[in-house]
JSON list of C-alpha atoms in Angstrom, two decimals:
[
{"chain": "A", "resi": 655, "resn": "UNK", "atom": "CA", "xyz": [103.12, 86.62, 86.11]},
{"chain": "A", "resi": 656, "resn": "UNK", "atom": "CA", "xyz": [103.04, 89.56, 88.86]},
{"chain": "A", "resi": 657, "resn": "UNK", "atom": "CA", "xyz": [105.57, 88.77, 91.54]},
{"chain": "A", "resi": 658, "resn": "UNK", "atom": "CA", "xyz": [104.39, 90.03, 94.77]},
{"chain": "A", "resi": 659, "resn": "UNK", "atom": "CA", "xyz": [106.73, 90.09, 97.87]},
{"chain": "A", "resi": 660, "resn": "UNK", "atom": "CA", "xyz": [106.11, 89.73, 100.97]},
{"chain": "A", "resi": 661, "resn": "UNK", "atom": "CA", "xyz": [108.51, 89.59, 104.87]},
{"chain": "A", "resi": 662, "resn": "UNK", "atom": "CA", "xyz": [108.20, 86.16, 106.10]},
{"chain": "A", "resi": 663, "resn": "UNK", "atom": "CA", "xyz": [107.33, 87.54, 109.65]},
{"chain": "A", "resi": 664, "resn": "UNK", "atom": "CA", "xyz": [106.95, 90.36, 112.00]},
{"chain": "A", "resi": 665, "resn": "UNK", "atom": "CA", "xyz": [107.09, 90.76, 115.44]},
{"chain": "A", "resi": 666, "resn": "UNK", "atom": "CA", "xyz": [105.38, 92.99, 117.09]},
{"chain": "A", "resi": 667, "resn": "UNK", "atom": "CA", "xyz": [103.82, 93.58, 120.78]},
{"chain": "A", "resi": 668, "resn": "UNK", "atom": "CA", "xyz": [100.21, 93.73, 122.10]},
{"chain": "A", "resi": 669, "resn": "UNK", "atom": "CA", "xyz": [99.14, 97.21, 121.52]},
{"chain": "A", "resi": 670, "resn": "UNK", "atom": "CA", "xyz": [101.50, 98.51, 118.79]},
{"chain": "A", "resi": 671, "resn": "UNK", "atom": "CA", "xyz": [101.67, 99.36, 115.51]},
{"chain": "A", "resi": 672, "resn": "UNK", "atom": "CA", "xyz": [102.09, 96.77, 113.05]},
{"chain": "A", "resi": 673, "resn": "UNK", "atom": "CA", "xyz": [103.34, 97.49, 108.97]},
{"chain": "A", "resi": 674, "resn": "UNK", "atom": "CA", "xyz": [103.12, 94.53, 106.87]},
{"chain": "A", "resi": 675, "resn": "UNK", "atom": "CA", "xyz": [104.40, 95.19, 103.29]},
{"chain": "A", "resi": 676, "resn": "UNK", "atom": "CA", "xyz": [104.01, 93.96, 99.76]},
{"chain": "A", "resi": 677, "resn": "UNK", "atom": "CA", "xyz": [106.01, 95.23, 96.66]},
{"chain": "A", "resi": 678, "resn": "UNK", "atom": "CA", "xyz": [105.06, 94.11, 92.91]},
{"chain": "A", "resi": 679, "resn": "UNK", "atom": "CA", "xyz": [107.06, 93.38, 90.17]},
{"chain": "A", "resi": 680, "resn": "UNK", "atom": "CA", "xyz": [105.40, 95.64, 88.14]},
{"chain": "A", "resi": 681, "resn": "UNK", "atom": "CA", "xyz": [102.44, 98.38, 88.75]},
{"chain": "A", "resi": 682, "resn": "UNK", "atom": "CA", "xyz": [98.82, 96.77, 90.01]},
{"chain": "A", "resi": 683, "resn": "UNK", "atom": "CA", "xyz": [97.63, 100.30, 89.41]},
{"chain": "A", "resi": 684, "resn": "UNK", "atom": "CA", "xyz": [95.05, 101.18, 86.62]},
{"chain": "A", "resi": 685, "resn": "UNK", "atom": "CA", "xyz": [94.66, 104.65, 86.43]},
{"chain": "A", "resi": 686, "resn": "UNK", "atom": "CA", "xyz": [92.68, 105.73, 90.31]},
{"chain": "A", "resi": 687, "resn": "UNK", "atom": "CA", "xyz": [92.28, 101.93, 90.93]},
{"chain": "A", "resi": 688, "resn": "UNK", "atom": "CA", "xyz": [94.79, 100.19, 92.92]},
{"chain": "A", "resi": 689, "resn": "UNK", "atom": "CA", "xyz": [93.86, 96.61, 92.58]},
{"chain": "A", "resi": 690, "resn": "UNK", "atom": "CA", "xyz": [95.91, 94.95, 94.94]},
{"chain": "A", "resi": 691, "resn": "UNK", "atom": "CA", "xyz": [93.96, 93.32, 98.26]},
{"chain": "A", "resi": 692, "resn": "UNK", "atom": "CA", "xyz": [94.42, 91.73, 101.87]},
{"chain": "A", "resi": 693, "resn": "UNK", "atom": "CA", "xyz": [93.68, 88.68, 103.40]},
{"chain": "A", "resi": 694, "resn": "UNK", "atom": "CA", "xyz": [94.05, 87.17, 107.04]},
{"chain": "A", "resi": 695, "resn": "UNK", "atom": "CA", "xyz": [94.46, 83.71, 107.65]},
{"chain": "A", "resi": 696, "resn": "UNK", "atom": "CA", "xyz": [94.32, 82.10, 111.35]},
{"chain": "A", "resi": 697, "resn": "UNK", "atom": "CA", "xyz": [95.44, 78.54, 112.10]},
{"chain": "A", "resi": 698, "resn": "UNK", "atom": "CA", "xyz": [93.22, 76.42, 110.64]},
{"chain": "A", "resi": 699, "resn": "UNK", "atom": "CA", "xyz": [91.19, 78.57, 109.19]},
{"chain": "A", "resi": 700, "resn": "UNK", "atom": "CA", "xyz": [90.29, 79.99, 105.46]},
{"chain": "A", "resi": 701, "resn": "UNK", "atom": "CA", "xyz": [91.26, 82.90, 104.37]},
{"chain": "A", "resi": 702, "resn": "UNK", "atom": "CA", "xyz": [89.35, 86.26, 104.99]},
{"chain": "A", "resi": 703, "resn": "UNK", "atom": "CA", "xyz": [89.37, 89.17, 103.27]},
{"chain": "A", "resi": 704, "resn": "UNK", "atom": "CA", "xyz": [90.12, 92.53, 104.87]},
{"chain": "A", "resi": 705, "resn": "UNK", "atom": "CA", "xyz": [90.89, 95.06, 102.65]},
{"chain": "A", "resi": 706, "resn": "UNK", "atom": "CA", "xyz": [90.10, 95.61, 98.75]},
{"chain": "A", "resi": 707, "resn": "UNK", "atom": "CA", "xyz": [91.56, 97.98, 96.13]},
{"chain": "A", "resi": 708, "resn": "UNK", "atom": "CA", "xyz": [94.65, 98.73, 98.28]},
{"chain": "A", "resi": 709, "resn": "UNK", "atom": "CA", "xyz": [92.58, 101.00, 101.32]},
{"chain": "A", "resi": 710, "resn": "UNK", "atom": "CA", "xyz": [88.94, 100.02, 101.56]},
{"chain": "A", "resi": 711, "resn": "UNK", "atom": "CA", "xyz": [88.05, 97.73, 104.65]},
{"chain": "A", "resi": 712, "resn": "UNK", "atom": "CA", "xyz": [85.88, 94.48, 103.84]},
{"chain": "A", "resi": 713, "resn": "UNK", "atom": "CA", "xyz": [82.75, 94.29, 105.40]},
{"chain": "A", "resi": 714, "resn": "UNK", "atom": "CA", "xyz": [82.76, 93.54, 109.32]},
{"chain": "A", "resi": 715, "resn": "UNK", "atom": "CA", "xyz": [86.46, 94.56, 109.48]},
{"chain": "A", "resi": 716, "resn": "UNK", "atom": "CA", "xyz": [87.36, 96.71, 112.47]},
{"chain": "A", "resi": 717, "resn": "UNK", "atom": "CA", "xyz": [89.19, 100.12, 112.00]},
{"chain": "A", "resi": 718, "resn": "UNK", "atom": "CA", "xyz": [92.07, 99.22, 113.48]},
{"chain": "A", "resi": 719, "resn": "UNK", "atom": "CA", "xyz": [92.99, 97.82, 109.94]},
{"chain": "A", "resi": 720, "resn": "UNK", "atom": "CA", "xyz": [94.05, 100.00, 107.14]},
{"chain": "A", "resi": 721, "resn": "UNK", "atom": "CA", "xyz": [95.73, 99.65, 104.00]},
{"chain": "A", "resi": 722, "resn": "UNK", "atom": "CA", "xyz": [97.86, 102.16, 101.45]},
{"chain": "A", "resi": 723, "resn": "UNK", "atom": "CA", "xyz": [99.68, 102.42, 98.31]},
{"chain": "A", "resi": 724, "resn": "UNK", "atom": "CA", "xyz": [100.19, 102.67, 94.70]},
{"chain": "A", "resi": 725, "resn": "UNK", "atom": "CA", "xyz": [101.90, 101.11, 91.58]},
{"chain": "A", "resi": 726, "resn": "UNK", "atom": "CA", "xyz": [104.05, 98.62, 93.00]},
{"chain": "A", "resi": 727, "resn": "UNK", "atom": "CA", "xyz": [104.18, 99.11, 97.06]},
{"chain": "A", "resi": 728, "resn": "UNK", "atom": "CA", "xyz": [101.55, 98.33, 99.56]},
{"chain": "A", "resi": 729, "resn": "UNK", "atom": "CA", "xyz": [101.38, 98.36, 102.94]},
{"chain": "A", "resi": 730, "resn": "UNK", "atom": "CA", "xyz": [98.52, 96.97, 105.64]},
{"chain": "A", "resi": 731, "resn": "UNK", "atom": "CA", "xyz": [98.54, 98.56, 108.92]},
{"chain": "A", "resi": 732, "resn": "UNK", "atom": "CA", "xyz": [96.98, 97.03, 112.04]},
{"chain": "A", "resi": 733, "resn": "UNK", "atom": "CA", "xyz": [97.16, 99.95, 114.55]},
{"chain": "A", "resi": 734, "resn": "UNK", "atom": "CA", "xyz": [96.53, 99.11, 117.81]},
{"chain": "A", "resi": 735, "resn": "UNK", "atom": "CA", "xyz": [97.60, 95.11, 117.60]},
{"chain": "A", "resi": 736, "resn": "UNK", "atom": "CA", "xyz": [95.21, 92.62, 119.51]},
{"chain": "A", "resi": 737, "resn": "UNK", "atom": "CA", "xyz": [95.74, 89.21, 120.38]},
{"chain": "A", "resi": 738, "resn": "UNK", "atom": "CA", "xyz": [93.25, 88.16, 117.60]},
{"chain": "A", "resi": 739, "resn": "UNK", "atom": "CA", "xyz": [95.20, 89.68, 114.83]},
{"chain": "A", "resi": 740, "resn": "UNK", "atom": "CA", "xyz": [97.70, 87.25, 115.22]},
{"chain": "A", "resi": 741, "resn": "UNK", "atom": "CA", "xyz": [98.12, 85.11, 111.84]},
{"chain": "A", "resi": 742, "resn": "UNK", "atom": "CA", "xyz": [99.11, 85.28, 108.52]},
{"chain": "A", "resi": 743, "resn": "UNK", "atom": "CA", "xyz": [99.08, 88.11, 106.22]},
{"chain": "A", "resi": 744, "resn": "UNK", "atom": "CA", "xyz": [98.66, 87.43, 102.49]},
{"chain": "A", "resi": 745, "resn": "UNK", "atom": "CA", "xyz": [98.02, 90.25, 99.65]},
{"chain": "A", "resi": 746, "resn": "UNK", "atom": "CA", "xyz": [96.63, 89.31, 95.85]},
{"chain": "A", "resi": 747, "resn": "UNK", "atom": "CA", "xyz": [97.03, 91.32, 93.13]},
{"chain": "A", "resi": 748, "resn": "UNK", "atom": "CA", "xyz": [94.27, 91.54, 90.25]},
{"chain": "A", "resi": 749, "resn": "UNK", "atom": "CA", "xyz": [95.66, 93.51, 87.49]},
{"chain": "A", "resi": 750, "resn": "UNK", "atom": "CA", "xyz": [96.21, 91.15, 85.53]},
{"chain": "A", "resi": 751, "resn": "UNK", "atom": "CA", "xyz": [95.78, 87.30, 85.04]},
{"chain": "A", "resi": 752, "resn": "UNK", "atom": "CA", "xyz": [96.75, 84.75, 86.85]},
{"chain": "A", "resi": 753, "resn": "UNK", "atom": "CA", "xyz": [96.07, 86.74, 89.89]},
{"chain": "A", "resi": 754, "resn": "UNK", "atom": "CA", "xyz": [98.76, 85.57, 92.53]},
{"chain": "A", "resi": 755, "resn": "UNK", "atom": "CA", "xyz": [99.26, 86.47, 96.06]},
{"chain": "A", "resi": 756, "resn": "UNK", "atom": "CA", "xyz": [102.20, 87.28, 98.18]},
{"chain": "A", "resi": 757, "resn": "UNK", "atom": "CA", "xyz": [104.26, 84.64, 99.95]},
{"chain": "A", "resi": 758, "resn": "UNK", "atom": "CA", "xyz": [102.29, 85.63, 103.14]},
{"chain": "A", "resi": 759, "resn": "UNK", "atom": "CA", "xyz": [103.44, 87.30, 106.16]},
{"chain": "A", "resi": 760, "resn": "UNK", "atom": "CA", "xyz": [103.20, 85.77, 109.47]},
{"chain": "A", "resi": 761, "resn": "UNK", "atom": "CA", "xyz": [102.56, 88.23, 112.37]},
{"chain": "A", "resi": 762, "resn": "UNK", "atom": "CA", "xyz": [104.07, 87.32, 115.82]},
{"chain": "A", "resi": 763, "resn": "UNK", "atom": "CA", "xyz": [104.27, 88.68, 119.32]},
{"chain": "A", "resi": 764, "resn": "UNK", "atom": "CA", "xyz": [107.43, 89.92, 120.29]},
{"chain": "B", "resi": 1018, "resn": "UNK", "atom": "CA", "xyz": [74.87, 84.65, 104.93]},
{"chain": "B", "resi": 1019, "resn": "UNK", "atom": "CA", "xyz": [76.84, 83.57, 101.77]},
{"chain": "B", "resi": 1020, "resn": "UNK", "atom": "CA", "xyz": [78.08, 79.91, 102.61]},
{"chain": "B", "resi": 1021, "resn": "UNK", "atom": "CA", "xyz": [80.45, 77.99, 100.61]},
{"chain": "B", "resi": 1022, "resn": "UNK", "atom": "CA", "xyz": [81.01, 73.76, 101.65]},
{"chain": "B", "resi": 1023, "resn": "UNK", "atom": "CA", "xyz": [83.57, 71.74, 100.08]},
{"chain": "B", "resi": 1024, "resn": "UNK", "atom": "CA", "xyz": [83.90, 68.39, 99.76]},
{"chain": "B", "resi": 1025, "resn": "UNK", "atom": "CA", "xyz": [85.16, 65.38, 97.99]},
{"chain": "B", "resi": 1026, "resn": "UNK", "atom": "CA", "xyz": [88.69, 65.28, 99.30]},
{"chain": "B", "resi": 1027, "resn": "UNK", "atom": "CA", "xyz": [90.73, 62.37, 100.30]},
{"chain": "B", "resi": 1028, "resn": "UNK", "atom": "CA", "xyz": [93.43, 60.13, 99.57]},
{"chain": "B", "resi": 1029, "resn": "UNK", "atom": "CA", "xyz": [94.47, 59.55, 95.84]},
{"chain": "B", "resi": 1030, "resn": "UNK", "atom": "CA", "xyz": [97.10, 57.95, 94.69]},
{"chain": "B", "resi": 1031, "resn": "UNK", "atom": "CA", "xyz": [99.20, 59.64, 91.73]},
{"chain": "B", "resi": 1032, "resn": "UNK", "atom": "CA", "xyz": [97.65, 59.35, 88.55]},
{"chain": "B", "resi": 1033, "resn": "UNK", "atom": "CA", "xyz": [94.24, 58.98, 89.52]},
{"chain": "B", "resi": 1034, "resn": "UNK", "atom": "CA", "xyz": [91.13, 61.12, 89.55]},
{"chain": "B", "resi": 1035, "resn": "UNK", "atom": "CA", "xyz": [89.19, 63.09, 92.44]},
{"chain": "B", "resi": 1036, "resn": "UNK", "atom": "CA", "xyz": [86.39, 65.44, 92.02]},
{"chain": "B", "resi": 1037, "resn": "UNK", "atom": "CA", "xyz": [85.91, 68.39, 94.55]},
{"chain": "B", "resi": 1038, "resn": "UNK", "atom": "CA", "xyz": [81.78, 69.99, 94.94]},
{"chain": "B", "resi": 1039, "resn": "UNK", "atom": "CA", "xyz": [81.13, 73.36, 96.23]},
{"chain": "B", "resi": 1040, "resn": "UNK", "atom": "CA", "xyz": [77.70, 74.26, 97.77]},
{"chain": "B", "resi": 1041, "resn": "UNK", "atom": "CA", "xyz": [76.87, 77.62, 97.77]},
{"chain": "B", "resi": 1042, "resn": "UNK", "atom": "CA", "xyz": [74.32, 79.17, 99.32]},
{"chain": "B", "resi": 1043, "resn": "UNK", "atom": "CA", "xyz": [72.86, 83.21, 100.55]},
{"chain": "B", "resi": 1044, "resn": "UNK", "atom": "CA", "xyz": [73.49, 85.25, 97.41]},
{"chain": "B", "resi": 1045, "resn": "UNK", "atom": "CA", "xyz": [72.79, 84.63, 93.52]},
{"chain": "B", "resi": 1046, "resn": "UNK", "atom": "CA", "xyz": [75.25, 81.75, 92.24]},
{"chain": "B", "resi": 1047, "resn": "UNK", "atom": "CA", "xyz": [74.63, 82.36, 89.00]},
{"chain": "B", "resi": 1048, "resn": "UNK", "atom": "CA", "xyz": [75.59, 85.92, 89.43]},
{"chain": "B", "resi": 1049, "resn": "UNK", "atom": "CA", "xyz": [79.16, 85.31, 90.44]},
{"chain": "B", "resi": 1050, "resn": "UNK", "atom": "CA", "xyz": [82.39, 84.13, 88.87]},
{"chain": "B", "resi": 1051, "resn": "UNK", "atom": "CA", "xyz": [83.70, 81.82, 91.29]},
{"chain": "B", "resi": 1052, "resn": "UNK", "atom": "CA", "xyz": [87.14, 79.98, 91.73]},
{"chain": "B", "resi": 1053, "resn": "UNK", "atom": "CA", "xyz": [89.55, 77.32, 93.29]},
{"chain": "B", "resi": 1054, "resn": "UNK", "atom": "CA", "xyz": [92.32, 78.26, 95.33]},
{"chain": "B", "resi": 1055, "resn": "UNK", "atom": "CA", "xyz": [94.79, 75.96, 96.87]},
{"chain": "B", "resi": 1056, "resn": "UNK", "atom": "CA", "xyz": [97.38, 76.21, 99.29]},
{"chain": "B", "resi": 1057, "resn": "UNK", "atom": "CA", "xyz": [99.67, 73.30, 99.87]},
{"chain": "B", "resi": 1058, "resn": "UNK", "atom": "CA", "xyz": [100.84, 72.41, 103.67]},
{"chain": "B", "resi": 1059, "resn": "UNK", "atom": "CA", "xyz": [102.23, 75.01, 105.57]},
{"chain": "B", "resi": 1060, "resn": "UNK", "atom": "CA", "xyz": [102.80, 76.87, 102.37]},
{"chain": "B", "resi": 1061, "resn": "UNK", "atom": "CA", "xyz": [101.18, 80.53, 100.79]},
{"chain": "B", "resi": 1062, "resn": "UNK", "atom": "CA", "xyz": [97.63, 81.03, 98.76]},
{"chain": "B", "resi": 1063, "resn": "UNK", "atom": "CA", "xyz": [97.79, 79.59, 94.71]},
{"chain": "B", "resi": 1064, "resn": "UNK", "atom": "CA", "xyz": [94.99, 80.47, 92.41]},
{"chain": "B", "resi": 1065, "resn": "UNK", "atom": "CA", "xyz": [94.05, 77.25, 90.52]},
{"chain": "B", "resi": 1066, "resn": "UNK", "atom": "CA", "xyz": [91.08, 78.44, 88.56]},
{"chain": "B", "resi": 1067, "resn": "UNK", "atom": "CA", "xyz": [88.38, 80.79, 87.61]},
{"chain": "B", "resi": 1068, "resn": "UNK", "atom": "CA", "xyz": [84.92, 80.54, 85.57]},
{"chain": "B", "resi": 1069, "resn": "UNK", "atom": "CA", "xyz": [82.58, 82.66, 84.18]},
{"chain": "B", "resi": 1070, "resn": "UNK", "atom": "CA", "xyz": [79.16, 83.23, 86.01]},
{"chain": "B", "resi": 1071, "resn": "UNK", "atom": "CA", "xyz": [77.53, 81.48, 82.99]},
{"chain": "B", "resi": 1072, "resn": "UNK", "atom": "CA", "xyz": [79.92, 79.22, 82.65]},
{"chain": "B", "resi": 1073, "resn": "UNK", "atom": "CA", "xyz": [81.18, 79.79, 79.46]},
{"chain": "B", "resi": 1074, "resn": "UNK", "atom": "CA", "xyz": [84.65, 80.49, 79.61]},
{"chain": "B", "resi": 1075, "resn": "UNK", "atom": "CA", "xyz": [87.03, 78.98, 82.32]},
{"chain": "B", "resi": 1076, "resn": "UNK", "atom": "CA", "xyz": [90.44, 80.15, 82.94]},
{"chain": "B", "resi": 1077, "resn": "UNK", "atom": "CA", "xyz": [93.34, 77.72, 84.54]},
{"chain": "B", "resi": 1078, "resn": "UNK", "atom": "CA", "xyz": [97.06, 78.07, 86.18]},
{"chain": "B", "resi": 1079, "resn": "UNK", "atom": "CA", "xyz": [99.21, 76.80, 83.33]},
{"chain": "B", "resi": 1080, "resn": "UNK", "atom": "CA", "xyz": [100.49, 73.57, 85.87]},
{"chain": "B", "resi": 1081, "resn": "UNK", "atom": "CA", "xyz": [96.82, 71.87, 85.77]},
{"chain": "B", "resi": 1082, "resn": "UNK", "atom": "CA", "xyz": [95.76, 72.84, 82.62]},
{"chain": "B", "resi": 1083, "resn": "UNK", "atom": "CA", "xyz": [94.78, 70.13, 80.53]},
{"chain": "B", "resi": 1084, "resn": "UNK", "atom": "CA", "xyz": [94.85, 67.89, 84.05]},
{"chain": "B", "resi": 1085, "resn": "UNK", "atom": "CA", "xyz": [92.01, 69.92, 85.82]},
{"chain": "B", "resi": 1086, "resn": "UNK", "atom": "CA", "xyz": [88.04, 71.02, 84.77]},
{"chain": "B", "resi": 1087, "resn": "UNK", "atom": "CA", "xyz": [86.42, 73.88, 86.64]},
{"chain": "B", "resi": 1088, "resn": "UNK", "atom": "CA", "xyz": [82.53, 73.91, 85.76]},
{"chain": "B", "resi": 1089, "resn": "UNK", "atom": "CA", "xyz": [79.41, 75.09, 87.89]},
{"chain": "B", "resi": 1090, "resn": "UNK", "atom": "CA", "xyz": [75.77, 74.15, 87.70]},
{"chain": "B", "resi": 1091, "resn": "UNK", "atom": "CA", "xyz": [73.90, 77.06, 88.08]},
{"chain": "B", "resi": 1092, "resn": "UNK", "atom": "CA", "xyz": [70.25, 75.29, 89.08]},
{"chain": "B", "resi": 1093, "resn": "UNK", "atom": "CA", "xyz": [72.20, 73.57, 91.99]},
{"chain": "B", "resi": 1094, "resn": "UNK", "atom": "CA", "xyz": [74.24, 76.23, 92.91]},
{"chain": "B", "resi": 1095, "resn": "UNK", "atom": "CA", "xyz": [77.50, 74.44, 93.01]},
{"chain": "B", "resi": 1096, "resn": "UNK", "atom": "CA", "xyz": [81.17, 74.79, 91.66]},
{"chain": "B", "resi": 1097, "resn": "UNK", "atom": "CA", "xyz": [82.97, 71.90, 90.51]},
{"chain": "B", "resi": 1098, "resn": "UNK", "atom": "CA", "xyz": [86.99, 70.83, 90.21]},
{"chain": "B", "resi": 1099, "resn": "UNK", "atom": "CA", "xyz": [87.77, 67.55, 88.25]},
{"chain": "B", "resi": 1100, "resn": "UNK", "atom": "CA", "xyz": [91.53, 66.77, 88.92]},
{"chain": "B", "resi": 1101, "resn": "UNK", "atom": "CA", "xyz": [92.72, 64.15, 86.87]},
{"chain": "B", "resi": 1102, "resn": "UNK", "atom": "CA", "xyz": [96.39, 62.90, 86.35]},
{"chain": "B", "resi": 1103, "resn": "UNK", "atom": "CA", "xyz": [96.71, 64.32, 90.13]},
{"chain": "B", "resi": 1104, "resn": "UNK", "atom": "CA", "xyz": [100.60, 64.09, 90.69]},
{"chain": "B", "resi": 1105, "resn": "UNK", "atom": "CA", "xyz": [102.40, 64.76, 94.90]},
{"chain": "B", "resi": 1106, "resn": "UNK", "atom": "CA", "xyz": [102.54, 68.76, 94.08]},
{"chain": "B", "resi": 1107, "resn": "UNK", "atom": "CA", "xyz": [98.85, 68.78, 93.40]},
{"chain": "B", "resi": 1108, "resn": "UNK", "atom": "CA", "xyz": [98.40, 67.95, 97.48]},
{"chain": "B", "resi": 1109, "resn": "UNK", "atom": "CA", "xyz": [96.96, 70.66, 98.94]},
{"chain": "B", "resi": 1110, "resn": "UNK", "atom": "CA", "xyz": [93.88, 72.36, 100.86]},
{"chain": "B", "resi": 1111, "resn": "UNK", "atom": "CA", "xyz": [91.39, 73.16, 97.90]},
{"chain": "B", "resi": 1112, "resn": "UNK", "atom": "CA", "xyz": [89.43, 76.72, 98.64]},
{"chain": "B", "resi": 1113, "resn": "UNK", "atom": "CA", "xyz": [86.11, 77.21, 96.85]},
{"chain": "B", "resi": 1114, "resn": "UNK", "atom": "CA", "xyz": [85.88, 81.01, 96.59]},
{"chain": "B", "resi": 1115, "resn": "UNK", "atom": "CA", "xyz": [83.56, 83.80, 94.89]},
{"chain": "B", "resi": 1116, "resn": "UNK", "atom": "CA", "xyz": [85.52, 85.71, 92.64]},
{"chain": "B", "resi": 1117, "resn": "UNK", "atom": "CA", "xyz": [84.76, 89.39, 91.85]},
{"chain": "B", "resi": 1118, "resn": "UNK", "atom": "CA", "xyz": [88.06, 90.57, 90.20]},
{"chain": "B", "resi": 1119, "resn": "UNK", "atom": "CA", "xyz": [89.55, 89.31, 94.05]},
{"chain": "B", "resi": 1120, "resn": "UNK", "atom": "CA", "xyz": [88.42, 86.33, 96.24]},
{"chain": "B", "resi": 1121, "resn": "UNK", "atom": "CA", "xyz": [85.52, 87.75, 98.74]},
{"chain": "B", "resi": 1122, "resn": "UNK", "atom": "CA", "xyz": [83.97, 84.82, 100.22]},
{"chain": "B", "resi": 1123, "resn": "UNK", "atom": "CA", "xyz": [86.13, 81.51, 100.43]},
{"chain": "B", "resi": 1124, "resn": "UNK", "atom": "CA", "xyz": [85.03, 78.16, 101.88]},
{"chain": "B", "resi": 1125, "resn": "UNK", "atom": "CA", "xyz": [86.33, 76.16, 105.01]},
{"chain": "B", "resi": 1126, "resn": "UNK", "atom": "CA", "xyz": [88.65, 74.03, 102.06]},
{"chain": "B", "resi": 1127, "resn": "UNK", "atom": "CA", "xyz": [88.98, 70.36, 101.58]},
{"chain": "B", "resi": 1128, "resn": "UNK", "atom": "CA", "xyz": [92.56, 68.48, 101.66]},
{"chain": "B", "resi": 1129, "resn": "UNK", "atom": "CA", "xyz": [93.36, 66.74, 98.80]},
{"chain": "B", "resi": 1130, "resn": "UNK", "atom": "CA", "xyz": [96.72, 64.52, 99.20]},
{"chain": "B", "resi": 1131, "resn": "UNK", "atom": "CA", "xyz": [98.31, 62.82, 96.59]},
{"chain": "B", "resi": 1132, "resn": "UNK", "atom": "CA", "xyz": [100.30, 59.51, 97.67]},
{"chain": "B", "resi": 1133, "resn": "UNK", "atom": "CA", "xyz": [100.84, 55.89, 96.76]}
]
């Protein structure tokens, strides 16, 4: 199985820039396609999806969220931070089966 | 508005049998692969399963397989999860989710917990 790791937590303040990282165990990349994805989770909520194929946004999702990367490292970027965006920050890899996510990272105020 | 509602959660003890329904509802069921996702308490995201939009092929984490069924009925437009042989790591918040190579649209989950 893809191993995809993940910082337990970041701190960061109200208006910053935040960098939330993922790194494979082996390339997600096929070719153009980078087919690893984001997700946000609140407290007591389901998961959402905010980016797909490494840097397109999901539907609805403002532009303060972006995502890069190839092969094996991945970072989201929430640029500025808001108090919504506070949660946790999961990517999924789909390049090959069983698709498994990061351990999540949870995003804090400092 | 594509909706997904669980249900069929509770309290099982270890051994026994629980089956989980998802509704769907605002886009073509029978269009989509769709998929359970679980994620134990306070712990990450854990693909459980994944089946075919027609059903006909079903895919399965190698720690339920031959414990859990995925299936779907297509003219009711709901996914199915029959957990038997449950054991205390299968306890969890069970995600219904629509599946298109990743996990677009996921339900509000249902909390399964396995206990004597």
């Amino acid at each position: 199985d893809i191993v995809l790791t993940q910082s337990p937590a970041l701190a960061v303040s109200l208006g910053q820039r935040a960098t939330i990282s993922c790194r494979a165990s082996q390339s997600v990349s096929i070719s153009r396609y980078n087919l690893m994805h984001w997700y946000q989770q609140k407290p007591g909520q389901q998961p959402k999806l905010l980016i797909y194929r490494a840097s397109n946004l999901a539907s609805g999702i403002p532009a303060r969220f972006s995502g890069s990367g190839s092969g094996t490292d991945f970072t989201l970027t929430i640029n500025p931070v808001q108090a919504d965006d506070i949660a946790t920050y999961y990517c999924q890899q789909s390049r090959e089966s069983p698709p498994t996510f990061g351990g999540g990272t949870k995003l804090e105020l400092k | 508005e594509v909706q997904l509602v669980e249900s069929g959660g509770g309290l099982v003890q270890p051994g026994r049998s629980l089956k989980l329904s998802c509704a769907a509802s605002g886009f073509t069921f029978s269009n989509y692969y769709m998929a359970w996702v679980r994620q134990a308490p306070t712990k990450g995201l854990e693909w459980v399963a994944s089946i075919t939009n027609s059903g006909g092929s079903t895919y399965y984490r190698d720690s339920v397989k031959g414990r859990f069924t995925i299936s779907r009925d297509n003219a009711k437009s709901t996914l199915y999860l029959q957990m038997d042989s449950l054991r205390s790591e299968d306890t969890a918040t069970y995600y219904c989710t629509r599946e298109t190579t990743l996990f677009d649209y996921w339900g509000q989950g249902v909390m399964v917990t396995v206990s004597s």
